[in-house]
PDB file of C-alpha atoms and ligand atoms in Angstrom:
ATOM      1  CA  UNK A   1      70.928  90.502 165.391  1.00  0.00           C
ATOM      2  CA  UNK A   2      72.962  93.546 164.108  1.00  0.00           C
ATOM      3  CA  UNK A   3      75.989  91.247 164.016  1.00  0.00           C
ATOM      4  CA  UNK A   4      74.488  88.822 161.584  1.00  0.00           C
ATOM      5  CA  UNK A   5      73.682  92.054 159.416  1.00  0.00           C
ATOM      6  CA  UNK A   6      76.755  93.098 159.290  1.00  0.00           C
ATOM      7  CA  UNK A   7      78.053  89.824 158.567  1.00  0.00           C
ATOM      8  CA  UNK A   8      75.536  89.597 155.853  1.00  0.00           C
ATOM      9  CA  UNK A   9      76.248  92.339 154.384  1.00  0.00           C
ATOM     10  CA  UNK A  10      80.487  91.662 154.341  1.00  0.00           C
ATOM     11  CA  UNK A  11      79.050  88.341 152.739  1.00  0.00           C
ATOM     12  CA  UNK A  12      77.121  89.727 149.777  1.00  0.00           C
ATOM     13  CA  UNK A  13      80.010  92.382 149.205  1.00  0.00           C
ATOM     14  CA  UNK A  14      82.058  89.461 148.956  1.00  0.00           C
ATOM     15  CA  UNK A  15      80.063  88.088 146.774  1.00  0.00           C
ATOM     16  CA  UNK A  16      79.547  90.500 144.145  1.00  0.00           C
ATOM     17  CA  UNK A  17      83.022  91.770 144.101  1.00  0.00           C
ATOM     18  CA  UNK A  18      83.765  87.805 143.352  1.00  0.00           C
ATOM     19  CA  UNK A  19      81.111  87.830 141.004  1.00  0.00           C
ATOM     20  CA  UNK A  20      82.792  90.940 139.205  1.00  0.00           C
ATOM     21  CA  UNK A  21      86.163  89.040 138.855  1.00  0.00           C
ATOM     22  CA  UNK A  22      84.883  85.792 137.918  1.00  0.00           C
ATOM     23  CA  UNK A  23      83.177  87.898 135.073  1.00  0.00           C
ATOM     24  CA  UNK A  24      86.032  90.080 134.270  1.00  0.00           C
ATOM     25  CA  UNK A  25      88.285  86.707 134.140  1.00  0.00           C
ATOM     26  CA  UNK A  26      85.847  85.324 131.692  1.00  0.00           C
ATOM     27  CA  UNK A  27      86.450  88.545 129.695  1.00  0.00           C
ATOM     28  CA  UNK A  28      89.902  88.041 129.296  1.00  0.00           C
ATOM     29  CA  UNK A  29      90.428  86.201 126.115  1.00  0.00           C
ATOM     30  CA  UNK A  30      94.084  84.749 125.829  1.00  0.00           C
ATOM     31  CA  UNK A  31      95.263  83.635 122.712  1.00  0.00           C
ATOM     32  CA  UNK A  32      98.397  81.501 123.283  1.00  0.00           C
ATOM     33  CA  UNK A  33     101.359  82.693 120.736  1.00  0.00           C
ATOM     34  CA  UNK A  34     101.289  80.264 118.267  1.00  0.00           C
ATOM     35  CA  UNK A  35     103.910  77.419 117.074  1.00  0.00           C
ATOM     36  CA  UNK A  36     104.880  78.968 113.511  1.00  0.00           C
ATOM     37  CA  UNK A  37     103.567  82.703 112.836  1.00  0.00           C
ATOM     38  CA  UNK A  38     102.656  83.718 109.735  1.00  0.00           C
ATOM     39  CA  UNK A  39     103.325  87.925 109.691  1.00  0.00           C
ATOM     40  CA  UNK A  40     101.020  90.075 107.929  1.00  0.00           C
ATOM     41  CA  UNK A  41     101.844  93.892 107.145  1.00  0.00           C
ATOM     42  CA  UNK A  42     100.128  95.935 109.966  1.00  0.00           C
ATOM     43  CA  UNK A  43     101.796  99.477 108.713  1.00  0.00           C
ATOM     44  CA  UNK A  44     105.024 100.540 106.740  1.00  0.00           C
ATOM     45  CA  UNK A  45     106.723 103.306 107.315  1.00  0.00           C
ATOM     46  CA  UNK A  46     110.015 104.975 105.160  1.00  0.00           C
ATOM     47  CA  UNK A  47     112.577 102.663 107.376  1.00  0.00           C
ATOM     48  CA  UNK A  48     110.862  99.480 108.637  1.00  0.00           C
ATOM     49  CA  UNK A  49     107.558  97.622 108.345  1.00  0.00           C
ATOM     50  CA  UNK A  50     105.840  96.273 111.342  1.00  0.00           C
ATOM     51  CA  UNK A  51     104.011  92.885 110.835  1.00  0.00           C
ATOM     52  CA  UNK A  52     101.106  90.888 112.999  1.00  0.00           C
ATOM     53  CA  UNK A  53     100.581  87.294 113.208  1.00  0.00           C
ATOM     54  CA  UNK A  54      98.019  86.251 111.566  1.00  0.00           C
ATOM     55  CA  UNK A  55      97.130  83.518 114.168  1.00  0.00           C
ATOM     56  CA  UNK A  56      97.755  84.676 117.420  1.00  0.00           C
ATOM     57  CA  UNK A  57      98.868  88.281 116.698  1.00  0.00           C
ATOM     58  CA  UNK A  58     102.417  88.411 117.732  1.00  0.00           C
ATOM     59  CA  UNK A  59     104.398  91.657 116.339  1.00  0.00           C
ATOM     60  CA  UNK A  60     107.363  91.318 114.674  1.00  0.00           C
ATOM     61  CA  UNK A  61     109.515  94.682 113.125  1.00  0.00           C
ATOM     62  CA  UNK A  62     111.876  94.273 110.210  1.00  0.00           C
ATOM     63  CA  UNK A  63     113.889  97.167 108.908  1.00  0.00           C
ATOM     64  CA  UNK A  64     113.493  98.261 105.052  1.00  0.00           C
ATOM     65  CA  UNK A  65     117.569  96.643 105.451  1.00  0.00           C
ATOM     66  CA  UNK A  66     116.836  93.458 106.642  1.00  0.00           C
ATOM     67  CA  UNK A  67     114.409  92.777 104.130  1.00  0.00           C
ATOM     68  CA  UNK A  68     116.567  93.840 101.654  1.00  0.00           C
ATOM     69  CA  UNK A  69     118.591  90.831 102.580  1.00  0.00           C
ATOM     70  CA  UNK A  70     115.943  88.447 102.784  1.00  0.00           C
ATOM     71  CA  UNK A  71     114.687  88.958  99.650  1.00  0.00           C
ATOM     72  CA  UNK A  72     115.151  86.296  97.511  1.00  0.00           C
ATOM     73  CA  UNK A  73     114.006  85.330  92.879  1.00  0.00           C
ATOM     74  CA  UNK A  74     112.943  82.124  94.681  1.00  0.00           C
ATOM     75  CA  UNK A  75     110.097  83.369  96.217  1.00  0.00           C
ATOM     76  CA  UNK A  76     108.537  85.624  92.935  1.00  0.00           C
ATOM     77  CA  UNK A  77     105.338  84.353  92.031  1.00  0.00           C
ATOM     78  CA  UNK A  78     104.647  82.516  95.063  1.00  0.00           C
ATOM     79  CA  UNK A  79     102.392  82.927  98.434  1.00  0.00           C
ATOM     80  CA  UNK A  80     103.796  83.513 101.625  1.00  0.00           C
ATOM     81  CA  UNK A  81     104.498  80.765 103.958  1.00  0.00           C
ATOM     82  CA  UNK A  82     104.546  80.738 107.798  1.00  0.00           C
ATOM     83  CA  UNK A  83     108.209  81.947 109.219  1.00  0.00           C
ATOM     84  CA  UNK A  84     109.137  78.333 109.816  1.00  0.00           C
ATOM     85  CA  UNK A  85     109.220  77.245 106.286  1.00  0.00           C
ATOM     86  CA  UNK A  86     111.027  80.257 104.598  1.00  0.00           C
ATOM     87  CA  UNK A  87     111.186  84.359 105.100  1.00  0.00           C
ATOM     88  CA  UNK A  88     108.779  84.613 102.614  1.00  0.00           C
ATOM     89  CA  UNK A  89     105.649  85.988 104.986  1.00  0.00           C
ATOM     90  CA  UNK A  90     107.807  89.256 105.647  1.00  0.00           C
ATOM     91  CA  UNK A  91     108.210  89.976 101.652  1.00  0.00           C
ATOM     92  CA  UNK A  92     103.944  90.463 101.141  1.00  0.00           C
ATOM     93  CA  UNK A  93     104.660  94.080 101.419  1.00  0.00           C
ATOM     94  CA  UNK A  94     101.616  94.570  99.053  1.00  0.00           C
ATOM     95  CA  UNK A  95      99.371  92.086 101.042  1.00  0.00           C
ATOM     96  CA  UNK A  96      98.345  90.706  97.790  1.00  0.00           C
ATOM     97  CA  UNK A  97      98.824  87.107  98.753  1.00  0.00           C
ATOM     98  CA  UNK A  98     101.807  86.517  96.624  1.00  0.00           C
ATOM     99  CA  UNK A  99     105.272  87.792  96.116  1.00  0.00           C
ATOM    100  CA  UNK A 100     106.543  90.184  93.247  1.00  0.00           C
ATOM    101  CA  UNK A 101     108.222  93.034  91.919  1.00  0.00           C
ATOM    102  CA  UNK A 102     105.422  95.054  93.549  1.00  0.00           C
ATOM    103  CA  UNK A 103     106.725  93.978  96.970  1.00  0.00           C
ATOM    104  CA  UNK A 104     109.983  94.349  95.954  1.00  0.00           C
ATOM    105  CA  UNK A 105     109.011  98.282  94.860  1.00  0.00           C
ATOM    106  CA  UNK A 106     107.826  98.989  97.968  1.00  0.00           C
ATOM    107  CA  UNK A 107     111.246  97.478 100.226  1.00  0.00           C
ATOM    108  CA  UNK A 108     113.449  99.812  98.060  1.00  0.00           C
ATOM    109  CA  UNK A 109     111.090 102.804  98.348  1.00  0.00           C
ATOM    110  CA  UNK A 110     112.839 105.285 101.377  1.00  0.00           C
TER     111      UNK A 110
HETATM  112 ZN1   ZN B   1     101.484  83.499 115.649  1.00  0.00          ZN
END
């Protein structure tokens, strides 16, 4: 009789604490980094910008220097396209949806 309490008991622990992970599991939402990011500016800072994917949320950091050297006239006046395509979802510096001399302003300001 007092064995099959105990046992019981150890059983419904069991349980619970299974319970509890099966919950905390379901918690856990994974989002799988995606096939071509597309970086948004998360903060900027006097050296380097740090960017999020839009998608999945990857981070990505880019010195002030490098974008210096990705900057490019071809991509004035357009929108920013995911990092498979071209560079151009770094240069939205002014997260304004499209690329110009403001974004430009803001690389060169140290
Ligand atoms: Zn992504």
């Amino acid at each position: 009789m007092k064995k099959g309490i105990k046992i019981s008991v150890i059983s419904l622990i069991v349980a619970v604490l299974g319970a509890g992970l099966i919950a905390y599991a379901a918690e856990i939402v994974i989002t799988p980094p995606c096939e071509m990011h597309t970086y948004s500016v998360d903060s900027i800072n006097s050296d380097y910008v740090i960017y999020k994917c839009v998608d999945c949320g990857a981070e990505e950091i880019k010195t002030k220097d490098e974008l210096s050297v990705m900057w490019n006239v071809i991509y004035v006046n357009k929108s920013p396209k995911p990092i498979d395509i071209d560079n151009s979802s770094y240069l939205d510096l002014h997260k304004d949806n499209i690329i110009n001399a403001k974004d430009y302003a803001i690389i060169n300001m140290r």
